[in-house]
Amino acid sequence: MPVLRSIRERFERERPLDGLRIGMCLHVTAETANLARTLIAGGAQVALCAANPLDTQDDVAAALVASDGAAVHAIHGEDMATYYRHIEAVLDTRPQLTMDDGADLVSTLHASRAEALADVLGGTEETTSGIVRLRALETAGQLAFAVVAVNEARTKHLFDNRYGTGQSALDGILRATNVLLAGRVVVVFGFGWCGQGIALRAKGAGAQVVVCEVDPVRALEAKLEGYEVLPGVAAASKGDILITATGGRDVIRREHYEAMRDGAILCNAGHFDVECDLPALRELSRERLEVRPHVEQHVLADGRRINLLAEGRVVNLAAAEGNPAAVMDMSFANQALAAEHLAKAGGTLPAGVHGVPREIDDEVARLTLAALGVEIDALTDEQRAYLTAWEQGT
Ligand SMILES: NC(=O)c1ccc[n+]([C@@H]2O[C@H](COP(=O)([O-])OP(=O)(O)OC[C@H]3O[C@@H](n4cnc5c(N)ncnc54)[C@H](O)[C@@H]3O)[C@@H](O)[C@H]2O)c1
C-alpha cells in the first residue's frame, strides 16, 4: 500500500493526530491494520472493532494489539450480542474521531451514548450504505457532528466499489464454490458502482450477465453496455449465480426463491445481510445442509436446492479477503487524509455529511499514479484560460 505508506511516513514526522482518540469500526483485515498503523504513526490512540461479525481476520486483530498497541475488540464469527458489545467497548474509550464502515458506531453513539457525543470532533464513513444512514440521521436533524463521506471521493467509489468489489465478490464466490463462470448466467441485482464492477468482471470471465435495476437511468446504462436487463423474478428463473449489490433490503425474496433453478448459487456483496430475505428462504426450506465452508444448501419442498453463500453476508469479506490491498490503498489514504482534515478543523466543521475535499481526492490520485510509475500531462496556460472563458465559441 504505497500511498498509505507515504502518508504514514509524513504522519510520523508531522504527528497531525497527536493525542487524538480514534474509534474505528471497520472490517478487521490486513488493509485496515495498515490504516490503523498510519493513524497511530500520526500520534492517535486507536480502538478498533469489526464492521461485520464475519469479517475479522483474527491474526490481524492479534498483531495490531501485540505490535502496534491498538485496542482491538473483534473475533471472527462473533454473535450479534458480542458484535455490539465490541462496539460499546470502542465507545467506552470516548473517541474524538469516529471511523465507520456502515455507520454502526455512529448510530450506536447517537442511539444510546448521547453523553459521549460532546467529545467528538468529527467522523468518517467508508461505504454507500453508511452514508445512506448518516443522511437519514442528518435529515432527522439529529446528526451531532461533521462526518466526511469517504465513499464519495472519486478515488474511492470509482475504484474500490467498482474494480475492488467487482473482482473480490467473484473471488469470494469462486473460493466458496469453485464454480466455472464461463457459460453461466450471472444475475446482478443493482447496477451501481459495485454492481457495474461485478457485471464487468463476470462478463470478462465468459458469463452471460443479466442486470436487475430499479433506477431507469442505470437500467438503460446496463442495456447499452450490452447486458440483458430483466425484472428480478424473470432473471431469478434463469440465473445460475445471483448476486445482490444494492444497499437495499429483501431484494431477493419469496417470489424470487419460488422462481429459482435447482442448484442456483445466491450471495450478497452489499454491506448488510438483509439484501436476501433469509427468514423467507428458511421458511421455504425443508432441509439445510452445510455442503462446503461458506455454502449452506437450502432444499426446498419440491426438491430444488438453493446454495446460499456466507450466510447472506458480504461475500467478498466473509468468503475471501475483501478488496485487494492495491485498491484499499486509495480508500484508506482518503480515510487517513480525512482524519487529518477533521483534526485540523478541530470541531469547527458544521454538523452534517461532508464530501471529501477535492484536494484530498486529487492528492490520492496523484500519489497512486506516482506509485504506479504513470506520468500525465498538465494543462498549458492557454488551455486553462480557454477552459475558464466564455468569449470563444464556434
Ligand atoms: N462488498 C464490498 O466490498 C463493498 C464495497 C463498497 C460498497 N459496498 C456496499 O455495496 C452496496 C452497493 O454500493 P454501491 O456503491 O454500488 O451503491 P450505488 O448506490 O452506486 O448502487 C446501488 C444500486 O442498486 C440499485 N437498487 C436499489 N434497490 C434495488 C432493488 N431492489 N433491485 C435492483 N436494484 C436496486 C440502485 O438503483 C442503485 O443503482 C452498498 O451496501 C455498499 O455499502 C460493498
XYZ file of N, CA, C and O and ligand atoms in Angstrom, residues 127-130 151 156 160-161 165 168 189-195 212-215 218 245-249 251 269-272 275 314 316-317 323, ligand 1:
192
model
N -18.570 3.572 3.502
C -19.355 2.906 2.454
C -20.699 3.556 2.139
O -21.257 4.318 2.947
N -21.233 3.196 0.977
C -22.500 3.740 0.479
C -23.623 3.569 1.502
O -24.357 4.521 1.800
N -23.761 2.358 2.049
C -24.867 2.102 2.979
C -24.743 2.952 4.246
O -25.752 3.388 4.805
N -23.517 3.178 4.712
C -23.317 4.021 5.893
C -23.746 5.449 5.619
O -24.369 6.111 6.457
N -16.683 7.529 0.936
C -17.171 6.829 -0.254
C -17.397 7.775 -1.433
O -17.330 7.370 -2.581
N -12.374 6.794 -4.320
C -12.914 5.670 -3.539
C -13.896 4.889 -4.402
O -13.596 3.809 -4.888
N -12.543 1.346 -5.569
C -12.831 0.337 -4.528
C -14.125 -0.400 -4.875
O -14.158 -1.628 -5.041
N -15.219 0.358 -5.040
C -16.519 -0.277 -5.267
C -16.538 -1.006 -6.615
O -17.035 -2.121 -6.716
N -14.536 -4.423 -5.483
C -15.643 -5.346 -5.209
C -15.975 -6.165 -6.442
O -16.341 -7.334 -6.345
N -13.353 -8.864 -6.114
C -13.311 -9.686 -4.889
C -14.638 -10.397 -4.612
O -14.655 -11.447 -3.973
N -28.014 -7.906 -9.154
C -29.074 -7.011 -8.695
C -28.418 -5.716 -8.245
O -27.658 -5.709 -7.287
N -28.717 -4.609 -8.938
C -28.114 -3.316 -8.623
C -26.966 -3.055 -9.575
O -25.995 -3.816 -9.608
N -27.086 -2.000 -10.397
C -26.028 -1.658 -11.347
C -25.394 -0.340 -10.915
O -25.200 0.583 -11.682
N -25.115 -0.231 -9.598
C -24.373 0.924 -9.078
C -22.884 0.646 -9.247
O -22.472 -0.164 -10.076
N -22.069 1.286 -8.409
C -20.615 1.151 -8.566
C -20.179 -0.300 -8.383
O -19.395 -0.828 -9.172
N -20.687 -0.959 -7.344
C -20.282 -2.359 -7.114
C -20.841 -3.263 -8.209
O -20.117 -4.085 -8.779
N -22.130 -3.105 -8.491
C -22.787 -3.973 -9.472
C -22.136 -3.861 -10.847
O -21.967 -4.861 -11.557
N -30.550 -6.498 -12.987
C -31.858 -6.066 -12.472
C -31.668 -4.722 -11.789
O -30.763 -4.580 -10.959
N -32.459 -3.748 -12.109
C -32.337 -2.399 -11.542
C -33.713 -1.824 -11.233
O -34.725 -2.309 -11.748
N -33.748 -0.810 -10.390
C -34.987 -0.059 -10.176
C -34.824 1.391 -10.662
O -35.797 2.118 -10.779
N -33.572 1.792 -10.919
C -33.297 3.143 -11.404
C -33.269 3.092 -12.933
O -32.443 2.388 -13.519
N -29.863 3.862 -14.681
C -28.855 2.810 -14.541
C -29.261 1.556 -15.325
O -28.404 0.862 -15.869
N -26.178 -6.350 -4.898
C -25.240 -5.264 -4.553
C -26.015 -3.957 -4.630
O -25.717 -3.089 -5.442
N -27.027 -3.820 -3.781
C -27.938 -2.667 -3.904
C -27.915 -1.718 -2.712
O -28.276 -0.568 -2.840
N -27.571 -2.218 -1.528
C -27.723 -1.404 -0.325
C -29.163 -1.429 0.187
O -29.470 -0.790 1.193
N -30.046 -2.153 -0.498
C -31.450 -2.212 -0.073
C -31.746 -3.489 0.710
O -30.829 -4.216 1.099
N -33.034 -3.769 0.953
C -33.405 -4.973 1.696
C -34.440 -5.792 0.904
O -35.162 -5.264 0.071
N -34.271 -7.681 -1.522
C -34.154 -7.545 -2.973
C -34.463 -8.906 -3.602
O -35.136 -9.005 -4.624
N -23.212 -8.909 -2.079
C -21.990 -8.103 -1.964
C -22.296 -6.744 -1.346
O -21.403 -5.916 -1.196
N -23.551 -6.484 -1.001
C -23.916 -5.224 -0.346
C -23.514 -5.266 1.131
O -23.176 -6.330 1.662
N -23.582 -4.125 1.780
C -22.997 -4.041 3.125
C -23.731 -4.881 4.173
O -23.106 -5.540 4.995
N -25.058 -4.848 4.174
C -25.802 -5.545 5.233
C -26.391 -6.862 4.732
O -26.605 -7.036 3.528
N -30.160 -8.054 2.184
C -30.500 -7.940 0.752
C -31.260 -9.182 0.269
O -32.106 -9.095 -0.609
N -21.718 -10.079 3.375
C -20.912 -9.564 2.284
C -19.856 -10.604 1.854
O -18.941 -10.933 2.597
N -17.454 -11.014 -0.370
C -16.015 -10.853 -0.629
C -15.218 -10.795 0.670
O -14.047 -11.164 0.696
N -15.853 -10.361 1.741
C -15.149 -10.324 3.030
C -15.312 -11.623 3.789
O -14.387 -12.085 4.456
N -11.513 -6.530 -0.468
C -10.913 -5.942 -1.658
C -9.386 -5.998 -1.578
O -8.816 -5.889 -0.492
N -18.549 -5.656 -0.668
C -17.808 -4.575 -0.670
O -16.583 -4.646 -0.594
C -18.458 -3.243 -0.836
C -17.690 -2.141 -1.251
C -18.342 -0.936 -1.437
C -19.701 -0.827 -1.180
N -20.394 -1.910 -0.729
C -21.832 -1.875 -0.459
O -22.489 -2.344 -1.634
C -23.786 -1.756 -1.734
C -23.910 -1.032 -3.081
O -22.956 0.015 -3.127
P -22.780 0.909 -4.444
O -21.687 1.849 -4.147
O -22.743 0.068 -5.647
O -24.191 1.713 -4.384
P -24.927 2.511 -5.530
O -25.878 3.426 -4.836
O -23.932 3.075 -6.503
O -25.749 1.385 -6.319
C -26.818 0.662 -5.813
C -27.764 0.368 -6.981
O -28.750 -0.579 -6.563
C -29.980 -0.209 -7.155
N -31.077 -0.812 -6.383
C -31.571 -0.428 -5.178
N -32.578 -1.251 -4.796
C -32.698 -2.183 -5.783
C -33.569 -3.306 -5.971
N -34.497 -3.620 -5.072
N -33.419 -4.029 -7.101
C -32.484 -3.720 -8.032
N -31.637 -2.652 -7.911
C -31.750 -1.912 -6.791
C -29.974 1.317 -7.116
O -30.886 1.846 -8.044
C -28.506 1.620 -7.458
O -28.312 1.792 -8.853
C -23.914 -0.852 -0.521
O -24.484 -1.574 0.525
C -22.454 -0.537 -0.185
O -22.303 -0.121 1.147
C -19.808 -3.129 -0.583
